[in-house]
Coordinates of C-alpha atoms in Angstrom, one line a residue:
M17 CA 23.5 1.2 24.7
I18 CA 23.1 4.8 23.5
H19 CA 26.8 5.4 24.2
R20 CA 27.8 2.4 22.0
R21 CA 25.6 3.6 19.1
V22 CA 27.2 7.1 19.3
L23 CA 30.6 5.6 19.4
F24 CA 29.8 3.6 16.2
G25 CA 28.5 6.7 14.6
A26 CA 31.7 8.5 15.3
V27 CA 33.6 5.7 13.6
V28 CA 31.4 6.1 10.6
L29 CA 32.0 9.8 10.4
A30 CA 35.8 9.5 10.8
F31 CA 36.2 7.7 7.5
T32 CA 33.3 9.0 5.5
V33 CA 33.9 12.7 5.7
T34 CA 37.4 12.3 4.3
S35 CA 36.3 10.2 1.3
V36 CA 33.1 11.7 0.1
A37 CA 34.7 14.3 -2.2
S38 CA 36.4 11.6 -4.3
A39 CA 33.6 9.0 -4.0
Q40 CA 33.6 6.4 -6.7
L41 CA 31.1 3.6 -6.9
T42 CA 32.1 0.0 -6.8
P43 CA 30.5 -2.4 -9.4
M44 CA 28.0 -3.6 -6.8
E45 CA 27.1 0.0 -5.9
E46 CA 26.7 0.8 -9.6
L47 CA 24.4 -2.1 -10.0
G48 CA 22.3 -1.1 -7.0
K49 CA 22.1 2.4 -8.3
A50 CA 20.9 1.3 -11.7
I51 CA 18.2 -0.8 -10.2
Y52 CA 17.3 2.0 -7.8
F53 CA 16.6 4.5 -10.6
D54 CA 15.0 1.9 -13.0
K55 CA 11.2 2.0 -13.3
I56 CA 10.6 -1.6 -12.4
A57 CA 6.9 -1.6 -11.8
A58 CA 3.6 -2.8 -13.3
P59 CA 2.9 -0.5 -15.2
D60 CA 6.5 0.6 -15.6
N61 CA 6.1 4.1 -14.2
M62 CA 7.7 3.9 -10.8
A63 CA 11.3 3.5 -9.4
C64 CA 12.7 3.5 -5.9
A65 CA 13.8 7.0 -6.6
S66 CA 10.2 8.1 -7.4
C67 CA 9.6 8.3 -3.6
H68 CA 13.3 8.6 -2.5
D69 CA 14.9 11.3 -4.6
P70 CA 18.4 12.5 -3.9
K71 CA 17.6 16.2 -4.4
V72 CA 15.4 16.2 -1.4
G73 CA 17.4 14.0 0.9
F74 CA 16.2 10.7 -0.6
T75 CA 12.5 11.2 0.3
G76 CA 9.4 12.4 -1.6
P77 CA 10.3 14.9 -4.4
I78 CA 6.9 16.3 -5.5
P79 CA 5.6 19.3 -3.6
G80 CA 2.0 18.8 -4.7
I81 CA 2.0 15.3 -3.2
N82 CA 4.0 16.2 -0.1
D83 CA 1.4 18.8 1.0
P84 CA -1.2 18.0 2.0
G85 CA -1.4 14.3 1.6
A86 CA 2.3 13.3 2.1
V87 CA 1.7 9.7 0.9
Y88 CA 2.8 8.8 -2.6
P89 CA 0.6 7.0 -5.2
G90 CA 1.7 3.6 -6.4
A91 CA 2.3 2.4 -9.9
V92 CA -1.5 1.9 -10.2
P93 CA -2.5 5.6 -9.7
P94 CA -5.7 5.3 -7.6
R95 CA -3.7 3.2 -5.0
F96 CA -2.0 4.8 -2.0
G97 CA -0.2 3.3 0.9
H98 CA -0.4 4.7 4.4
R99 CA 2.8 6.6 5.4
K100 CA 5.1 9.3 4.1
P101 CA 8.3 7.9 2.4
P102 CA 11.1 7.8 4.9
S103 CA 14.5 8.9 3.8
A104 CA 16.7 6.2 2.2
A105 CA 19.8 8.1 3.1
Y106 CA 21.6 6.8 6.2
A107 CA 19.1 3.9 6.3
T108 CA 21.9 1.5 6.1
T109 CA 23.3 2.6 9.4
A110 CA 20.4 1.1 11.3
P111 CA 21.2 -2.0 13.3
L112 CA 19.2 -5.2 13.1
F113 CA 15.8 -4.9 14.8
H114 CA 16.2 -6.1 18.4
W115 CA 15.1 -5.7 21.9
D116 CA 17.6 -3.8 24.0
A117 CA 17.1 -5.2 27.5
T118 CA 19.3 -2.5 29.1
E119 CA 17.3 0.4 27.6
E120 CA 14.1 -1.6 27.6
L121 CA 13.4 -0.5 24.1
F122 CA 13.0 -2.0 20.6
I123 CA 15.8 -0.7 18.4
G124 CA 16.7 -0.7 14.7
G125 CA 15.2 -2.1 11.5
N126 CA 13.8 0.0 8.6
F127 CA 10.4 1.3 7.6
W128 CA 8.5 3.6 10.1
D129 CA 7.4 0.5 12.0
G130 CA 10.7 -1.4 12.0
R131 CA 9.3 -4.4 10.0
A132 CA 12.4 -4.6 7.7
T133 CA 14.3 -6.2 10.5
G134 CA 17.4 -7.3 8.7
D135 CA 17.0 -10.9 9.8
H136 CA 16.6 -12.1 6.2
L137 CA 19.7 -10.6 4.5
G138 CA 21.6 -9.5 7.6
N139 CA 20.8 -5.8 6.7
P140 CA 17.6 -3.9 7.4
A141 CA 18.1 -1.7 4.3
A142 CA 18.4 -4.8 2.1
D143 CA 15.3 -6.3 3.6
Q144 CA 13.5 -3.0 3.1
A145 CA 14.6 -2.7 -0.6
L146 CA 12.8 -6.0 -1.4
G147 CA 9.4 -4.9 -0.2
P148 CA 8.1 -2.2 -2.6
F149 CA 8.7 -4.1 -5.8
L150 CA 5.9 -6.6 -4.8
N151 CA 3.7 -4.3 -2.8
P152 CA 0.4 -3.8 -4.8
V153 CA 0.1 -0.2 -3.5
E154 CA 3.7 0.6 -4.5
Q155 CA 5.5 -0.9 -7.6
N156 CA 2.9 -3.7 -8.0
N157 CA 5.0 -6.3 -9.7
P158 CA 3.2 -9.6 -9.8
S159 CA 6.1 -11.8 -8.7
K160 CA 9.8 -11.9 -8.0
L161 CA 10.4 -13.4 -11.4
A162 CA 8.7 -10.5 -13.1
V163 CA 11.1 -8.1 -11.3
L164 CA 14.1 -10.3 -12.4
E165 CA 12.9 -10.4 -16.0
Q166 CA 12.9 -6.6 -16.2
I167 CA 16.4 -6.4 -14.9
A168 CA 17.6 -9.2 -17.3
S169 CA 16.3 -7.2 -20.2
S170 CA 17.7 -3.9 -19.1
K171 CA 20.7 -2.0 -20.5
Y172 CA 22.6 -2.7 -17.4
A173 CA 22.0 -6.4 -17.2
G174 CA 25.7 -7.0 -17.9
M175 CA 26.6 -5.5 -14.5
W176 CA 24.9 -8.5 -12.9
E177 CA 27.5 -10.9 -14.2
V178 CA 30.3 -8.5 -13.2
V179 CA 29.0 -8.4 -9.6
W180 CA 27.8 -11.9 -9.1
G181 CA 30.0 -13.9 -11.4
A182 CA 27.3 -15.2 -13.7
P183 CA 24.4 -13.8 -15.8
L184 CA 21.1 -13.3 -14.0
S185 CA 19.3 -16.6 -13.9
L186 CA 15.6 -16.8 -14.7
D187 CA 15.5 -20.4 -13.6
P188 CA 12.6 -20.7 -11.1
A189 CA 14.9 -22.7 -8.8
D190 CA 17.2 -19.6 -8.5
T191 CA 14.4 -17.0 -8.1
D192 CA 14.7 -16.5 -4.4
M193 CA 18.5 -16.2 -4.5
E194 CA 18.5 -13.8 -7.4
Y195 CA 15.8 -11.7 -5.9
D196 CA 17.7 -11.4 -2.6
R197 CA 20.7 -10.1 -4.6
I198 CA 18.5 -7.2 -5.7
G199 CA 18.1 -6.1 -2.1
L200 CA 21.8 -6.5 -1.4
A201 CA 22.8 -4.4 -4.4
I202 CA 20.4 -1.6 -3.6
A203 CA 21.5 -1.6 0.0
E204 CA 25.1 -1.4 -1.2
F205 CA 24.3 1.7 -3.2
E206 CA 22.4 3.2 -0.3
D207 CA 25.5 2.6 1.8
S208 CA 27.8 4.3 -0.6
D209 CA 29.4 7.7 -0.2
E210 CA 27.0 9.0 -2.9
V211 CA 24.1 8.5 -0.6
N212 CA 25.5 8.6 2.9
Q213 CA 27.7 11.6 2.2
F214 CA 28.3 13.1 5.7
S215 CA 28.9 16.4 3.7
S216 CA 26.7 18.9 5.6
K217 CA 27.9 22.2 6.9
F218 CA 27.7 20.7 10.4
D219 CA 30.1 17.9 9.3
Y220 CA 32.6 20.4 8.1
F221 CA 32.1 22.4 11.4
M222 CA 32.8 19.3 13.4
A223 CA 35.9 18.7 11.3
G224 CA 37.1 22.3 12.0
E225 CA 36.6 23.4 8.4
A226 CA 33.5 25.6 8.8
T227 CA 32.0 28.1 11.3
L228 CA 28.4 28.2 12.3
T229 CA 26.6 31.5 12.3
A230 CA 25.7 32.9 15.7
K231 CA 22.1 31.8 15.2
E232 CA 23.0 28.3 14.1
A233 CA 25.4 27.9 17.1
W234 CA 22.6 29.1 19.4
G235 CA 20.3 26.6 17.8
Q236 CA 22.8 23.8 18.4
E237 CA 23.1 24.8 22.0
L238 CA 19.3 24.7 22.4
F239 CA 19.1 21.4 20.4
E240 CA 21.5 19.7 22.8
G241 CA 20.1 21.4 25.9
K242 CA 16.8 23.1 26.6
A243 CA 14.9 21.5 23.7
M244 CA 16.3 18.0 24.5
C245 CA 16.3 17.1 20.8
S246 CA 19.6 15.3 21.2
A247 CA 18.1 12.9 23.6
C248 CA 17.0 10.9 20.5
H249 CA 18.7 12.8 17.7
M250 CA 22.3 12.7 18.7
W251 CA 25.4 13.4 16.7
P252 CA 26.7 12.0 14.3
L253 CA 23.7 10.1 12.9
F254 CA 21.0 12.2 14.6
T255 CA 18.9 9.2 15.5
D256 CA 19.1 6.6 18.2
Y257 CA 17.1 4.1 16.0
S258 CA 14.4 3.8 18.7
F259 CA 10.6 4.2 18.4
D260 CA 8.4 6.9 20.0
N261 CA 4.9 8.2 20.1
L262 CA 5.2 12.0 20.1
G263 CA 1.4 12.5 20.2
T264 CA 1.4 13.3 16.5
P265 CA -2.2 14.1 15.3
K266 CA -3.8 12.5 12.3
N267 CA -3.2 14.0 8.9
P268 CA -6.8 14.3 7.6
D269 CA -5.5 14.6 4.1
N270 CA -3.8 11.3 4.1
P271 CA -5.2 9.5 1.0
F272 CA -5.1 6.2 2.8
Y273 CA -8.4 7.1 4.6
R274 CA -10.1 7.0 1.1
M275 CA -8.7 3.6 0.3
D276 CA -11.8 1.8 1.5
E277 CA -13.2 2.6 -2.0
V278 CA -10.1 1.5 -3.9
Y279 CA -9.7 -2.2 -4.6
L280 CA -6.9 -4.6 -5.2
D281 CA -6.9 -7.2 -8.0
D282 CA -8.6 -9.7 -5.7
G283 CA -11.5 -7.4 -5.0
S284 CA -10.5 -6.5 -1.5
P285 CA -10.4 -2.8 -0.4
I286 CA -6.9 -1.5 0.4
N287 CA -8.1 0.0 3.7
P288 CA -11.3 -1.6 4.9
E289 CA -11.5 0.7 7.9
G290 CA -11.5 3.9 5.8
A291 CA -11.4 7.1 7.8
D292 CA -11.5 5.1 11.1
W293 CA -8.1 3.6 10.5
I294 CA -5.5 4.2 13.2
D295 CA -1.8 3.8 12.5
P296 CA -0.5 1.3 15.0
G297 CA 3.2 1.8 14.1
L298 CA 5.6 -0.5 15.9
G299 CA 2.8 -2.1 17.9
G300 CA 1.2 -3.2 14.7
F301 CA 4.3 -4.9 13.5
L302 CA 4.9 -6.6 16.8
A303 CA 1.4 -8.0 16.7
T304 CA 2.4 -10.0 13.6
L305 CA 5.3 -11.7 15.4
P306 CA 4.8 -15.2 16.9
E307 CA 4.5 -15.6 20.7
S308 CA 7.8 -17.5 20.7
Y309 CA 9.7 -14.3 19.6
F310 CA 8.6 -12.5 22.8
T311 CA 9.2 -15.6 25.0
G312 CA 12.8 -15.6 23.6
I313 CA 13.5 -12.1 24.8
G314 CA 11.6 -12.4 28.1
L315 CA 8.6 -10.3 27.2
D316 CA 4.8 -10.9 27.2
K317 CA 3.5 -10.3 23.7
A318 CA 0.2 -8.6 24.6
T319 CA 2.1 -6.2 26.9
A320 CA 4.8 -5.4 24.4
V321 CA 2.3 -4.8 21.6
A322 CA 0.2 -2.5 23.9
E323 CA 3.2 -0.5 25.2
N324 CA 4.4 0.1 21.6
W325 CA 1.1 0.9 20.0
G326 CA 1.4 4.1 18.0
K327 CA 5.2 4.4 18.2
H328 CA 7.2 5.1 15.1
K329 CA 10.8 5.0 14.3
V330 CA 12.9 8.0 15.3
P331 CA 14.2 9.2 11.9
T332 CA 17.6 10.7 11.2
L333 CA 17.5 14.5 11.0
R334 CA 20.3 14.5 8.4
N335 CA 18.9 16.1 5.2
V336 CA 15.7 16.9 7.1
A337 CA 15.7 20.4 5.6
K338 CA 17.3 19.5 2.2
A339 CA 15.4 20.9 -0.7
P340 CA 16.1 22.3 -4.2
S341 CA 14.8 25.7 -3.2
E342 CA 13.6 27.7 -0.1
D343 CA 10.0 27.5 -1.2
F344 CA 10.0 23.8 -1.9
K345 CA 7.3 22.1 0.2
K346 CA 8.4 19.3 2.4
V347 CA 6.3 17.6 5.2
F348 CA 7.3 15.9 8.4
M349 CA 6.4 13.1 10.8
H350 CA 5.4 9.6 9.6
N351 CA 2.1 10.9 8.2
G352 CA 3.1 14.3 7.0
A353 CA 1.0 16.0 9.6
F354 CA 3.2 19.1 9.7
N355 CA 4.3 21.1 6.7
S356 CA 7.4 22.9 8.1
L357 CA 10.2 22.3 10.5
K358 CA 9.1 25.4 12.4
E359 CA 5.7 23.8 12.9
V360 CA 7.4 20.6 14.1
V361 CA 9.5 22.5 16.7
D362 CA 6.4 24.5 17.7
F363 CA 4.6 21.2 18.3
Y364 CA 7.4 19.8 20.4
N365 CA 7.5 23.1 22.4
T366 CA 3.8 23.6 23.1
R367 CA 1.9 20.4 22.5
D368 CA 0.6 20.2 26.0
V369 CA -0.1 23.9 26.6
A370 CA -1.5 25.1 23.2
S371 CA -4.4 24.2 21.0
W372 CA -3.2 21.2 18.9
P373 CA -5.4 18.4 17.5
P374 CA -5.5 15.3 19.7
P375 CA -2.9 12.5 19.1
E376 CA -3.7 9.8 16.7
V377 CA -2.9 7.3 19.4
A378 CA -3.4 8.6 22.9
A379 CA -1.6 5.7 24.7
N380 CA 2.2 5.7 25.1
V381 CA 2.6 9.4 24.4
N382 CA 6.1 10.8 25.3
T383 CA 5.5 13.4 28.0
D384 CA 9.1 13.4 29.4
E385 CA 10.9 15.1 26.5
L386 CA 8.4 17.3 24.8
G387 CA 5.1 19.1 25.2
N388 CA 6.0 22.2 27.3
L389 CA 9.6 23.2 26.6
G390 CA 9.2 26.9 27.2
L391 CA 11.0 27.9 24.1
T392 CA 10.6 31.4 22.8
K393 CA 9.9 32.1 19.1
K394 CA 13.5 33.2 18.6
E395 CA 14.7 30.0 20.2
V396 CA 12.4 27.9 17.9
N397 CA 13.7 29.7 14.8
A398 CA 17.3 29.1 16.0
I399 CA 16.7 25.4 16.3
V400 CA 15.3 25.4 12.8
D401 CA 18.3 27.2 11.5
F402 CA 20.6 24.6 13.1
M403 CA 18.7 21.7 11.5
G404 CA 19.4 23.5 8.2
T405 CA 23.1 22.8 8.7
L406 CA 22.5 19.0 8.5
S407 CA 21.9 18.9 4.8
D408 CA 24.5 17.1 2.6
G409 CA 26.1 18.8 -0.3
W410 CA 27.4 21.8 1.5
M411 CA 30.9 22.9 0.7
P412 CA 33.2 25.5 2.3
K413 CA 34.6 28.2 0.0
K414 CA 38.1 26.6 0.1
K415 CA 36.7 23.2 -0.9
K416 CA 34.7 24.8 -3.7
A417 CA 37.9 26.3 -5.1
E418 CA 39.6 23.0 -4.9
A419 CA 36.7 21.3 -6.7
E420 CA 37.4 23.4 -9.7
I421 CA 40.8 21.8 -10.1
T422 CA 40.5 19.0 -12.6
V423 CA 43.6 17.1 -11.6
T424 CA 43.1 14.9 -8.5
A425 CA 45.8 13.4 -6.4
P426 CA 45.9 9.6 -6.2
S427 CA 44.3 8.0 -3.2
A428 CA 43.8 4.7 -1.6
R429 CA 41.1 2.4 -2.9
L430 CA 39.7 -0.5 -1.0
M431 CA 37.7 -3.3 -2.8
V432 CA 36.1 -6.2 -1.1
G433 CA 34.7 -9.2 -2.9
P434 CA 32.8 -11.4 -2.9
N435 CA 30.3 -9.4 -0.8
P436 CA 28.2 -10.9 0.7
F437 CA 30.5 -13.8 1.4
N438 CA 30.9 -17.2 3.0
P439 CA 33.4 -18.5 4.1
M440 CA 36.0 -16.0 2.9
T441 CA 36.4 -12.7 1.1
R442 CA 39.3 -10.8 -0.5
L443 CA 40.4 -7.3 0.3
S444 CA 42.3 -5.5 -2.4
Y445 CA 43.9 -2.0 -2.0
T446 CA 46.3 0.2 -3.8
L447 CA 48.7 2.7 -2.2
S448 CA 50.3 5.6 -4.0
Q449 CA 52.9 5.9 -1.3
A450 CA 54.5 3.5 1.2
G451 CA 53.3 3.8 4.8
N452 CA 51.6 2.3 7.8
V453 CA 48.3 0.5 6.9
T454 CA 45.6 -0.6 9.4
I455 CA 42.6 -2.6 8.6
N456 CA 40.1 -3.2 11.4
V457 CA 36.6 -4.8 11.5
Y458 CA 33.7 -3.6 13.7
D459 CA 30.3 -5.1 14.2
M460 CA 27.3 -2.8 13.8
T461 CA 27.3 -1.7 17.5
G462 CA 30.8 -0.3 17.0
R463 CA 32.5 -3.2 18.8
H464 CA 36.0 -4.0 17.4
V465 CA 36.0 -7.7 16.3
A466 CA 39.2 -8.1 14.3
T467 CA 42.4 -6.4 13.2
L468 CA 43.3 -7.8 9.8
L469 CA 46.4 -5.7 9.2
K470 CA 48.6 -3.3 11.1
G471 CA 52.0 -2.5 9.7
W472 CA 54.2 -1.0 7.0
K473 CA 53.3 -1.6 3.3
S474 CA 55.1 -0.5 0.2
D475 CA 53.3 1.5 -2.6
G476 CA 51.4 -0.4 -5.2
Q477 CA 48.7 -3.1 -5.1
H478 CA 48.1 -5.4 -2.2
Q479 CA 45.6 -8.2 -1.3
L480 CA 44.7 -10.2 1.7
V481 CA 42.1 -12.9 2.4
W482 CA 39.8 -12.7 5.4
S483 CA 38.2 -15.9 6.6
P484 CA 36.4 -14.9 9.8
T485 CA 35.9 -17.4 12.6
G486 CA 33.7 -17.1 15.6
L487 CA 31.5 -14.4 14.0
S488 CA 27.8 -14.7 13.4
S489 CA 25.9 -13.9 10.2
G490 CA 25.3 -10.2 9.7
Q491 CA 26.9 -6.9 8.7
Y492 CA 30.4 -5.8 9.6
L493 CA 32.3 -2.6 8.9
V494 CA 35.8 -2.9 7.5
T495 CA 37.8 0.3 8.0
F496 CA 41.1 1.0 6.1
E497 CA 43.6 3.6 7.2
S498 CA 46.6 4.5 5.1
P499 CA 48.8 7.6 4.4
D500 CA 46.5 8.2 1.4
A501 CA 43.1 8.1 2.9
T502 CA 40.7 6.6 5.4
V503 CA 37.9 4.7 3.8
S504 CA 35.5 1.8 4.6
R505 CA 33.3 -0.9 3.3
K506 CA 30.3 -2.6 4.8
V507 CA 30.4 -6.4 4.3
T508 CA 27.8 -9.1 4.9
L509 CA 28.8 -12.5 6.3
L510 CA 26.3 -15.2 5.4
K511 CA 26.3 -18.6 7.2

């Protein structure tokens, strides 16, 4: 299973690195971006970007909140949730939440506990995007209709008709459908080359267009060897989408511990347990699922919950060090327990042989891949330097010089619509020169499911209709290769 996920990641990298420099958003991506940055909240002081800002790798952008508390306040200031904002970048690469019987692990989904499974909209990122708008400790909107009303009155409301073919409907009968479209649009933006850039120094290194320093190269060797980081954080996405309990201690400054004295509109405390609260992670989400779910995958519910108590999603390390300045304060782990990457690596290295606070959840702690790695201080620093090469927005000197040229060469452009679709969608593309064109379709494990085109095409505009048969609902990756460029689009089939 790990091999298949790595193969899929390699497919992603192959087309994304070549297209990021000339990224241009589609209408649906533009709509998703407009919603993402709009302060749709009650009161209207909070956007998705408030907790997932591009300049810090689409996570928390305020140093004074990151350290020490890590958790961001909601639209109603006294209210706090319970975890640090995960990165929205590369979130769209996560597969649907599922049980991998071969690996005997739960895989995929979004949020730290995997609860945005993707089962609703066929895309974990789309499911995730719907949650914060209605969460009383986040954007606090009273209803789906209230969210739609703010979009309908926005300056970008006209984009809705361009994307969906009709103005946004405020008819209560259409509320669920229109609200779901918000999640799909945001996920489309999050899946764009503007967010998932694959433009780090390491990407250029892997493409043969950059050279790592001696210390960075040593860090890579340690990352993939002695430190065993790549057991879960493998190239190219630097996550295996699994869940783990690393023995992370509590963050005593987490404001959620004080939420027993802050109340929701119905008079109930946000966190009745106060300072005694323990984060159950994946196990807590599994506990909410019906017994029938576990029966269907051949597991006992009580056992599955117990074995996953305290586990959290393995995050991508892409952009983990991204910050606007060297002294910008970022924090790490699901609860912000550590305030530097060096501290994180130190913890991995010496958790079991040095004086660290006890784990928040003592059960299920990973003792196979961390705790006593025997790394020297110089080796720890080298690994930190290597992780610094994973931040998007890096550009080699040659590329910087090219970027100053204002005239750009024509390139291929692939448009897919409608998207999501059922039963058919249309692929439109333009070639600046004649040549061989190949259009393939992959599922989200990297398995090839269809070849839509393979042959010679003249320059100019072309179209083809895809009406898939024998495929289930979900996300698929359409890859387009031509003499001009190699690009892709993620599509969602609804049935």
